[in-house]
Amino acid sequence: MLAGEHLRICPQGYTCCTSEMEENLANRSRAELETALLEGTRALQATLAAQQRGFDDHFQRLLNDSERALQEAFPGAFGELYTQNAKAFRDLYAELRLYYGGANLHLQETLAEFWARLLERLFRQLHPQLLLPDDYLDCLGKQAEPLRPFGEAPRELRLRATRAFVAARTFVQGLGVAGDVVRKVAKVPLSPECSRAVMKLVYCAHCLGVPGARPCPDYCRNVLKGCLANQADLDAEWRNLLDSMVLITDKFWGPSGAESVVGGVHYWLAEAINALQDNSDTLTAKVIQGCGNPKVNPQGPGTEEKWPRGKLALQERPPAGTLQKLVSEAKAQLRDAQDFWISLPGTLCSEKLAMSSASDERCWNGMAKGRYLPEVMGDGLANQINNPEVEVDITKPDMTIRQQIMQLKIMTNRLRGAYNGNDLDFQDASDDGSGSGSGEGCPDEMCGRKVGRKSASSRTPLTHALPGLSEREGQQTSAAAPTPPQASPLLLLGLALALPAAAPRGR
């Protein structure tokens, strides 16, 4: 046994550890705790990743099934009215997939462009004997708003799709953000002060000749609360995120829910073409009345072609129950994970650090075998000012963790907007408070690539041709159903950068 004056971490009593042994054990204890932290978060990461895959696969499958049903039913029902415009329908589904996947698309504008271009193409197709230049089609678009050539289908699809798609995609993105936060926080290195405290907790008993003494429970908790003080500060925003994710699953059900809408886009497309065929004679007469008689196309057929007017009645299929099972499992798992960050010190002490089952004279208290008397500290950085085991500078929060706290805030803000039908970056442009799109507040890895919009021609897109998109209707709808103001993601990000400077000193 050595006198122990050379020890720099352990109590300087008689010891069997040299300075080199103490240093090696300190490095080992630090590596063991970092490994334990990674292992302790791995199960949660796996759970969140599995949830994300399950929901994403389901929503993608719903959209794919809708397009497949359209491709199977429309050619027989609508003939060339569909087949000559099949690319327009394929492009619509492609853009819906991009939007769901996080592309920077304004969904309402995408739908408006689709209906406007489809009206132009179908009107030309129904009247091949006429010359219809661009200025005449512009007039057609203006006349179409009061005439509603596609009936109520465009408006119904717009109102439901903007809410359903933003709910589905924001929920899936929320799972991704939660998983990223866990992964990045698990890799935050431990401080030198923490390493010293963990060495004293785990291996100093060995150096002092009492290797059988396991750490006292409260002693272990104080060490880990000090080491993971920054991680515990995730708790409030972590809970807010998970609460918001559980809440938004309510938007998956009912006629306007994600289950019905994402998987039922083709129903509204079928209703629209049915309505156009029913209204074609009236539409033509009203357009000629408002825009004048177009010139006859000398290269067109001598008389107007009569298209077969098939009607398509699609029967809605009841949900298979897959989404209900996914939601039920996700709710239970998200609720179980709510106290993850503040329970982490206790979990690691009991599962990874061989903590004693009781605080008595037989446990290791950091100095010798005996009871541990100091009180257990609270959770979070500010509560560690008087931690007896770990020296913590509460004025210097870990910047990686502060950034992750801000990501949680941003994602929660987007989820709350999505619950009200808003995609925050486009809510100012929305006519009914239901925006669409993703923006700079969304983490890069979740937002996907941005997509530029290109019109089908050099003319201004005929958004005015779409029923229900008038400024007057938007004002009425907004007045009837105001939505609470949402904090800007960019403002939140600015606050994140200000946090360190505003941190309290000497608390």
Coordinates of C-alpha atoms in Angstrom, one line a residue:
M1 CA 0.0 0.0 0.0
L2 CA 1.1 3.5 -0.8
A3 CA 0.7 6.7 1.3
G4 CA -1.6 8.3 -1.3
E5 CA -0.2 11.8 -1.4
H6 CA 0.3 11.4 -5.1
L7 CA -3.5 10.9 -5.8
R8 CA -5.1 13.8 -7.6
I9 CA -8.7 12.6 -7.7
C10 CA -9.3 9.9 -5.0
P11 CA -9.0 10.7 -1.3
Q12 CA -5.4 10.7 -0.2
G13 CA -5.4 7.8 2.1
Y14 CA -3.5 4.6 1.9
T15 CA -3.9 3.3 -1.6
C16 CA -2.9 0.5 -4.0
C17 CA -3.1 2.9 -7.1
T18 CA -0.2 4.7 -8.6
S19 CA -0.6 8.1 -10.4
E20 CA -0.6 6.2 -13.7
M21 CA -3.2 3.8 -12.5
E22 CA -5.4 6.6 -11.3
E23 CA -5.1 8.4 -14.6
N24 CA -5.9 5.2 -16.6
L25 CA -8.9 4.5 -14.4
A26 CA -10.1 8.1 -14.9
N27 CA -10.0 7.7 -18.6
R28 CA -11.7 4.3 -18.4
S29 CA -14.5 5.6 -16.2
R30 CA -15.1 8.5 -18.6
A31 CA -15.2 6.1 -21.6
E32 CA -17.5 3.7 -19.8
L33 CA -20.0 6.5 -18.9
E34 CA -20.0 7.8 -22.5
T35 CA -20.6 4.3 -23.8
A36 CA -23.4 3.9 -21.2
L37 CA -25.0 7.1 -22.4
L38 CA -24.9 6.0 -26.0
E39 CA -26.4 2.6 -25.1
G40 CA -29.0 4.3 -22.9
T41 CA -30.2 6.4 -25.8
R42 CA -30.0 3.7 -28.4
A43 CA -33.3 2.1 -27.6
L44 CA -35.1 5.5 -27.8
Q45 CA -33.4 6.3 -31.1
A46 CA -34.5 2.9 -32.5
T47 CA -38.1 3.4 -31.3
L48 CA -38.4 6.8 -32.9
A49 CA -36.8 5.6 -36.2
A50 CA -39.1 2.6 -36.3
Q51 CA -42.1 5.0 -35.8
Q52 CA -40.9 7.3 -38.5
R53 CA -40.5 4.5 -41.0
G54 CA -43.9 3.0 -40.1
F55 CA -45.8 6.2 -40.5
D56 CA -43.9 7.3 -43.6
D57 CA -44.4 4.0 -45.3
H58 CA -48.1 4.1 -44.5
F59 CA -48.7 7.7 -45.9
Q60 CA -46.7 6.9 -49.0
R61 CA -48.7 3.8 -49.5
L62 CA -52.0 5.6 -49.2
L63 CA -50.9 8.1 -51.9
N64 CA -49.6 5.3 -54.2
D65 CA -52.8 3.4 -53.8
S66 CA -54.8 6.5 -54.7
E67 CA -52.8 7.0 -57.9
R68 CA -53.0 3.3 -58.8
A69 CA -56.8 3.4 -58.3
L70 CA -57.0 6.5 -60.6
Q71 CA -54.9 4.8 -63.3
E72 CA -57.1 1.7 -63.2
A73 CA -60.5 3.4 -63.2
F74 CA -60.1 6.7 -65.2
P75 CA -59.2 5.3 -68.7
G76 CA -62.4 3.2 -68.9
A77 CA -64.6 5.9 -67.5
F78 CA -63.3 9.0 -69.2
G79 CA -61.5 7.7 -72.2
E80 CA -59.4 10.3 -74.0
L81 CA -60.4 13.0 -71.5
Y82 CA -58.1 11.2 -69.1
T83 CA -55.6 9.5 -71.4
Q84 CA -54.6 12.7 -73.2
N85 CA -54.1 14.4 -69.9
A86 CA -52.6 11.5 -67.9
K87 CA -49.3 13.3 -67.5
A88 CA -51.0 16.2 -65.7
F89 CA -52.4 13.7 -63.2
R90 CA -49.1 12.0 -62.8
D91 CA -47.4 15.4 -62.2
L92 CA -50.0 16.2 -59.6
Y93 CA -49.2 13.1 -57.6
A94 CA -45.5 13.6 -58.0
E95 CA -45.8 17.1 -56.5
L96 CA -48.0 15.8 -53.7
R97 CA -45.2 13.3 -52.9
L98 CA -42.7 16.1 -53.0
Y99 CA -44.8 18.2 -50.7
Y100 CA -45.3 15.4 -48.2
G101 CA -41.6 14.6 -48.3
G102 CA -40.8 18.2 -47.2
A103 CA -40.2 20.1 -50.5
N104 CA -40.7 23.8 -50.4
L105 CA -43.9 23.8 -52.3
H106 CA -47.0 25.9 -51.7
L107 CA -49.7 23.2 -51.9
Q108 CA -52.6 25.5 -52.6
E109 CA -50.8 27.1 -55.5
T110 CA -49.8 23.6 -56.8
L111 CA -53.5 22.6 -56.8
A112 CA -54.6 25.9 -58.3
E113 CA -52.2 25.5 -61.2
F114 CA -53.3 21.9 -61.7
W115 CA -57.0 22.8 -62.0
A116 CA -56.3 25.8 -64.2
R117 CA -54.1 23.9 -66.7
L118 CA -56.5 21.0 -66.6
L119 CA -59.4 23.3 -67.5
E120 CA -57.5 24.8 -70.4
R121 CA -56.6 21.4 -71.8
L122 CA -60.0 19.8 -71.3
F123 CA -61.8 22.9 -72.8
R124 CA -59.5 22.7 -75.9
Q125 CA -60.2 19.0 -76.0
L126 CA -63.9 19.4 -75.9
H127 CA -63.8 22.1 -78.6
P128 CA -61.1 21.0 -81.1
Q129 CA -63.0 22.9 -83.9
L130 CA -62.2 26.3 -82.2
L131 CA -59.1 28.5 -82.1
L132 CA -58.4 29.2 -78.5
P133 CA -55.4 31.6 -78.1
D134 CA -53.9 32.5 -74.8
D135 CA -55.9 35.6 -74.2
Y136 CA -59.1 33.7 -74.7
L137 CA -58.0 31.1 -72.2
D138 CA -57.2 33.9 -69.7
C139 CA -60.8 35.1 -70.2
L140 CA -61.9 31.5 -69.7
G141 CA -60.1 31.4 -66.4
K142 CA -61.8 34.6 -65.2
Q143 CA -65.2 33.3 -66.2
A144 CA -64.6 29.9 -64.6
E145 CA -64.5 31.3 -61.0
P146 CA -68.3 32.0 -60.8
L147 CA -69.2 29.1 -63.1
R148 CA -67.3 26.4 -61.1
P149 CA -66.7 24.1 -64.0
F150 CA -65.4 21.3 -61.7
G151 CA -68.1 21.7 -59.2
E152 CA -67.1 21.8 -55.5
A153 CA -64.3 19.2 -55.9
P154 CA -61.4 21.7 -56.2
R155 CA -62.4 23.6 -53.2
E156 CA -63.1 20.5 -51.1
L157 CA -59.7 19.0 -52.1
R158 CA -57.9 22.2 -51.4
L159 CA -59.4 22.7 -47.9
R160 CA -58.9 19.0 -46.9
A161 CA -55.6 18.4 -48.5
T162 CA -53.8 21.4 -47.1
R163 CA -54.8 20.3 -43.6
A164 CA -54.3 16.5 -44.0
F165 CA -51.0 16.7 -45.8
V166 CA -49.4 19.2 -43.4
A167 CA -50.6 17.1 -40.4
A168 CA -49.1 13.9 -41.9
R169 CA -45.8 15.3 -43.0
T170 CA -45.2 17.5 -39.9
F171 CA -45.9 14.5 -37.6
V172 CA -43.4 12.4 -39.5
Q173 CA -40.8 15.2 -39.5
G174 CA -41.4 15.6 -35.8
L175 CA -40.4 11.9 -35.3
G176 CA -37.2 12.6 -37.3
V177 CA -36.3 15.7 -35.3
A178 CA -36.8 13.9 -32.0
G179 CA -34.5 11.1 -33.2
D180 CA -31.9 13.6 -34.4
V181 CA -32.0 15.4 -31.1
V182 CA -31.4 12.2 -29.1
R183 CA -28.6 11.1 -31.4
K184 CA -26.7 14.4 -31.3
V185 CA -27.1 14.9 -27.5
A186 CA -25.9 11.4 -26.9
K187 CA -22.6 12.3 -28.5
V188 CA -22.0 15.5 -26.4
P189 CA -18.6 14.9 -24.6
L190 CA -18.4 14.9 -20.8
S191 CA -16.7 17.7 -19.1
P192 CA -13.3 17.2 -17.3
E193 CA -15.0 17.9 -14.0
C194 CA -17.6 15.2 -14.7
S195 CA -14.8 12.8 -15.6
R196 CA -13.1 13.4 -12.3
A197 CA -16.4 12.9 -10.4
V198 CA -17.2 9.7 -12.3
M199 CA -13.7 8.3 -11.5
K200 CA -14.2 9.0 -7.8
L201 CA -17.7 7.4 -8.0
V202 CA -16.7 4.2 -9.8
Y203 CA -13.0 3.4 -9.1
C204 CA -11.7 5.2 -6.1
A205 CA -13.2 2.5 -3.8
H206 CA -10.9 0.1 -5.6
C207 CA -7.9 2.3 -5.0
L208 CA -8.7 2.6 -1.3
G209 CA -9.0 -1.2 -0.9
V210 CA -12.8 -1.5 -0.7
P211 CA -13.7 -2.8 -4.2
G212 CA -16.8 -4.4 -3.0
A213 CA -18.4 -1.1 -1.9
R214 CA -20.9 0.0 -4.5
P215 CA -21.9 3.7 -4.9
C216 CA -24.6 5.0 -2.6
P217 CA -27.8 5.8 -4.5
D218 CA -27.9 9.6 -3.7
Y219 CA -24.2 9.9 -4.3
C220 CA -24.5 8.4 -7.8
R221 CA -27.5 10.6 -8.6
N222 CA -25.7 13.8 -7.6
V223 CA -22.7 12.8 -9.8
L224 CA -24.9 12.0 -12.8
K225 CA -27.2 15.0 -12.3
G226 CA -24.1 17.2 -12.4
C227 CA -22.6 15.4 -15.4
L228 CA -25.9 15.5 -17.3
A229 CA -27.2 18.9 -16.2
N230 CA -27.3 20.3 -19.7
Q231 CA -29.1 17.3 -21.0
A232 CA -31.8 17.7 -18.3
D233 CA -32.5 21.2 -19.6
L234 CA -34.0 19.5 -22.7
D235 CA -36.9 18.3 -20.5
A236 CA -39.4 21.1 -21.0
E237 CA -39.2 21.4 -24.8
W238 CA -38.9 17.7 -25.1
R239 CA -42.2 17.3 -23.3
N240 CA -43.8 20.0 -25.4
L241 CA -42.7 18.3 -28.6
L242 CA -44.0 14.9 -27.6
D243 CA -47.3 16.4 -26.3
S244 CA -47.8 18.2 -29.7
M245 CA -47.1 15.0 -31.6
V246 CA -49.6 13.1 -29.6
L247 CA -52.2 15.8 -30.1
I248 CA -51.8 16.1 -33.9
T249 CA -52.7 12.5 -34.4
D250 CA -56.3 13.6 -33.8
K251 CA -56.0 15.1 -37.3
F252 CA -55.5 11.7 -38.9
W253 CA -59.2 10.7 -38.5
G254 CA -62.5 11.6 -40.0
P255 CA -63.5 12.9 -43.5
S256 CA -60.9 15.6 -43.4
G257 CA -58.2 13.4 -41.7
A258 CA -55.0 12.3 -43.3
E259 CA -56.2 8.7 -43.6
S260 CA -59.2 9.6 -45.8
V261 CA -57.6 12.5 -47.7
V262 CA -54.1 11.3 -48.6
G263 CA -55.6 8.0 -49.7
G264 CA -58.6 9.5 -51.4
V265 CA -57.3 12.2 -53.8
H266 CA -58.6 10.3 -56.8
Y267 CA -62.2 10.6 -55.4
W268 CA -62.1 14.4 -55.8
L269 CA -60.5 14.2 -59.2
A270 CA -63.2 11.8 -60.4
E271 CA -65.9 14.2 -59.0
A272 CA -64.3 17.1 -60.8
I273 CA -64.3 15.4 -64.2
N274 CA -67.9 14.2 -63.7
A275 CA -68.9 17.8 -62.9
L276 CA -67.1 19.2 -65.9
Q277 CA -68.9 16.7 -68.2
D278 CA -72.3 17.6 -66.7
N279 CA -71.6 21.3 -67.0
S280 CA -69.8 21.4 -70.3
D281 CA -72.7 22.8 -72.4
T282 CA -73.6 25.5 -69.8
L283 CA -69.9 26.3 -69.4
T284 CA -69.4 26.8 -73.1
A285 CA -72.4 29.0 -73.5
K286 CA -71.4 31.2 -70.6
V287 CA -67.8 31.5 -71.8
I288 CA -68.9 32.5 -75.2
Q289 CA -71.3 35.0 -73.7
G290 CA -68.5 36.5 -71.6
C291 CA -65.5 36.2 -73.9
G292 CA -67.1 36.3 -77.3
N293 CA -67.2 33.8 -80.2
P294 CA -63.8 32.2 -80.8
K295 CA -62.6 31.7 -84.3
V296 CA -63.1 28.4 -86.0
N297 CA -59.9 26.3 -86.4
P298 CA -59.5 25.7 -90.1
Q299 CA -57.4 22.6 -89.3
G300 CA -59.8 21.2 -86.8
P301 CA -62.7 18.8 -87.4
G302 CA -65.7 20.2 -89.2
T303 CA -68.0 19.6 -86.3
E304 CA -67.6 19.4 -82.6
E305 CA -66.6 15.9 -81.5
K306 CA -68.9 14.1 -79.1
W307 CA -66.9 12.6 -76.3
P308 CA -68.3 9.6 -74.5
R309 CA -69.6 10.9 -71.2
G310 CA -68.9 8.1 -68.8
K311 CA -69.6 8.7 -65.1
L312 CA -67.3 7.3 -62.5
A313 CA -68.7 6.4 -59.1
L314 CA -66.0 5.3 -56.7
Q315 CA -66.8 3.5 -53.5
E316 CA -64.7 4.5 -50.5
R317 CA -62.9 1.6 -48.9
P318 CA -62.9 1.4 -45.2
P319 CA -59.5 1.9 -43.4
A320 CA -57.6 -1.3 -42.9
G321 CA -56.8 -0.4 -39.3
T322 CA -53.0 0.0 -40.0
L323 CA -52.9 3.7 -39.1
Q324 CA -54.9 3.1 -35.9
K325 CA -52.4 0.5 -34.7
L326 CA -49.5 2.8 -35.6
V327 CA -51.0 5.7 -33.7
S328 CA -51.9 3.6 -30.7
E329 CA -48.4 2.3 -30.4
A330 CA -46.8 5.7 -31.0
K331 CA -48.9 7.4 -28.4
A332 CA -47.9 4.9 -25.7
Q333 CA -44.2 5.1 -26.6
L334 CA -44.1 8.9 -26.8
R335 CA -45.7 9.2 -23.4
D336 CA -43.3 6.7 -22.0
A337 CA -40.4 8.8 -23.3
Q338 CA -41.6 12.1 -21.9
D339 CA -39.4 12.1 -18.8
F340 CA -36.4 10.5 -20.6
W341 CA -33.9 13.3 -20.0
I342 CA -34.6 13.9 -16.3
S343 CA -34.8 10.2 -15.5
L344 CA -31.5 9.5 -17.3
P345 CA -29.2 9.9 -14.3
G346 CA -31.3 7.5 -12.2
T347 CA -31.5 5.0 -15.1
L348 CA -27.8 5.0 -15.7
C349 CA -27.0 4.7 -11.9
S350 CA -29.3 1.7 -11.5
E351 CA -28.6 -0.1 -14.8
K352 CA -25.0 0.8 -15.8
L353 CA -23.1 1.9 -12.7
A354 CA -23.8 -0.9 -10.2
M355 CA -25.4 1.5 -7.7
S356 CA -26.0 0.1 -4.2
S357 CA -29.6 -0.9 -3.5
A358 CA -29.6 1.0 -0.2
S359 CA -27.9 4.0 1.4
D360 CA -26.3 2.6 4.5
E361 CA -22.9 2.1 6.1
R362 CA -21.9 -0.5 3.4
C363 CA -22.1 1.8 0.3
W364 CA -19.4 4.0 -1.1
N365 CA -19.9 7.7 -0.4
G366 CA -16.9 9.0 -2.3
M367 CA -14.6 9.1 0.7
A368 CA -15.2 5.8 2.4
K369 CA -17.8 3.1 3.2
G370 CA -20.6 4.8 4.9
R371 CA -23.9 6.8 4.6
Y372 CA -24.1 9.6 2.0
L373 CA -25.5 12.7 3.8
P374 CA -25.8 15.5 1.2
E375 CA -29.2 16.1 -0.4
V376 CA -29.9 15.2 -4.0
M377 CA -29.7 18.2 -6.4
G378 CA -32.6 19.2 -8.6
D379 CA -32.7 18.7 -12.4
G380 CA -31.0 21.0 -14.9
L381 CA -28.1 23.3 -15.1
A382 CA -29.3 26.0 -12.8
N383 CA -29.9 23.5 -9.9
Q384 CA -26.2 22.4 -9.9
I385 CA -24.8 25.5 -8.4
N386 CA -24.3 23.7 -5.0
N387 CA -23.7 20.2 -6.4
P388 CA -21.2 18.7 -3.8
E389 CA -19.8 16.2 -6.3
V390 CA -19.4 17.9 -9.7
E391 CA -18.2 21.5 -10.2
V392 CA -20.6 22.9 -12.7
D393 CA -20.4 26.4 -14.3
I394 CA -24.0 27.3 -14.7
T395 CA -23.2 30.4 -16.7
K396 CA -21.8 28.3 -19.6
P397 CA -24.5 26.1 -21.1
D398 CA -23.4 23.5 -23.7
M399 CA -24.0 25.1 -27.1
T400 CA -24.8 21.8 -28.9
I401 CA -27.6 21.1 -26.4
R402 CA -28.9 24.7 -26.6
Q403 CA -29.1 24.3 -30.4
Q404 CA -31.1 21.1 -29.9
I405 CA -33.4 22.8 -27.5
M406 CA -34.1 25.4 -30.2
Q407 CA -34.7 22.7 -32.7
L408 CA -37.3 21.2 -30.4
K409 CA -39.0 24.6 -30.0
I410 CA -39.1 25.1 -33.8
M411 CA -40.5 21.7 -34.4
T412 CA -43.1 22.1 -31.7
N413 CA -44.1 25.5 -33.2
R414 CA -44.6 23.8 -36.6
L415 CA -46.6 21.0 -35.1
R416 CA -48.9 23.5 -33.3
G417 CA -49.4 25.3 -36.6
A418 CA -50.1 22.1 -38.4
Y419 CA -52.7 21.2 -35.8
N420 CA -54.6 24.3 -36.9
G421 CA -54.1 23.5 -40.6
N422 CA -51.2 25.9 -41.1
D423 CA -47.8 25.3 -42.5
L424 CA -46.2 28.4 -40.9
D425 CA -44.1 29.6 -43.8
F426 CA -47.1 30.0 -46.1
Q427 CA -49.8 31.0 -43.7
D428 CA -49.6 34.7 -44.8
A429 CA -50.3 33.6 -48.4
S430 CA -53.1 31.3 -47.4
D431 CA -56.7 32.4 -48.2
D432 CA -58.3 30.5 -45.4
G433 CA -55.5 30.3 -42.8
S434 CA -54.4 26.9 -44.1
G435 CA -51.0 27.3 -45.5
S436 CA -48.6 24.8 -46.9
G437 CA -44.9 24.3 -47.4
S438 CA -41.9 23.9 -45.3
G439 CA -39.3 26.5 -44.5
E440 CA -36.2 27.7 -42.9
G441 CA -37.3 26.7 -39.4
C442 CA -37.2 23.0 -40.4
P443 CA -33.9 21.2 -39.9
D444 CA -32.1 20.7 -43.2
E445 CA -32.1 16.9 -43.0
M446 CA -35.9 16.8 -42.5
C447 CA -37.0 19.4 -45.0
G448 CA -35.7 17.7 -48.1
R449 CA -34.7 19.6 -51.3
K450 CA -36.4 22.7 -52.3
V451 CA -38.4 22.7 -55.6
G452 CA -38.8 25.7 -57.9
R453 CA -42.2 26.2 -59.4
K454 CA -42.4 26.5 -63.2
S455 CA -45.5 27.5 -65.1
A456 CA -46.7 25.3 -68.0
S457 CA -46.4 28.4 -70.2
S458 CA -45.1 31.9 -70.1
R459 CA -48.5 33.2 -69.0
T460 CA -49.5 34.0 -65.5
P461 CA -50.9 30.8 -63.8
L462 CA -54.7 30.9 -63.8
T463 CA -55.1 30.7 -60.1
H464 CA -58.2 32.9 -60.4
A465 CA -59.8 30.1 -62.4
L466 CA -60.1 27.9 -59.4
P467 CA -63.4 28.2 -57.5
G468 CA -63.1 29.3 -53.9
L469 CA -59.8 31.1 -54.2
S470 CA -61.3 34.6 -54.3
E471 CA -59.9 37.3 -51.9
R472 CA -63.4 37.9 -50.6
E473 CA -63.8 34.3 -49.5
G474 CA -60.4 34.3 -47.8
Q475 CA -61.3 37.3 -45.8
Q476 CA -64.6 35.8 -44.7
T477 CA -63.1 32.5 -43.8
S478 CA -60.3 34.2 -41.8
A479 CA -62.8 36.4 -40.0
A480 CA -64.9 33.4 -39.1
A481 CA -62.1 31.2 -37.8
P482 CA -59.1 33.1 -36.6
T483 CA -56.0 31.2 -35.7
P484 CA -53.7 32.0 -32.8
P485 CA -50.5 33.8 -33.8
Q486 CA -47.5 31.5 -34.3
A487 CA -43.9 32.5 -33.4
S488 CA -41.7 32.7 -36.5
P489 CA -39.1 29.9 -36.7
L490 CA -36.5 32.5 -37.7
L491 CA -37.3 34.5 -34.6
L492 CA -36.9 31.4 -32.5
L493 CA -33.5 30.7 -34.1
G494 CA -32.4 34.2 -33.3
L495 CA -33.4 33.7 -29.7
A496 CA -31.2 30.5 -29.6
L497 CA -28.1 32.6 -30.5
A498 CA -29.0 35.0 -27.7
L499 CA -29.3 32.4 -25.0
P500 CA -25.7 32.1 -23.9
A501 CA -25.3 35.9 -23.7
A502 CA -28.5 36.1 -21.6
A503 CA -27.6 33.2 -19.3
P504 CA -27.8 34.2 -15.6
R505 CA -24.5 34.8 -13.9
G506 CA -23.6 33.4 -10.5
R507 CA -27.0 31.7 -9.9

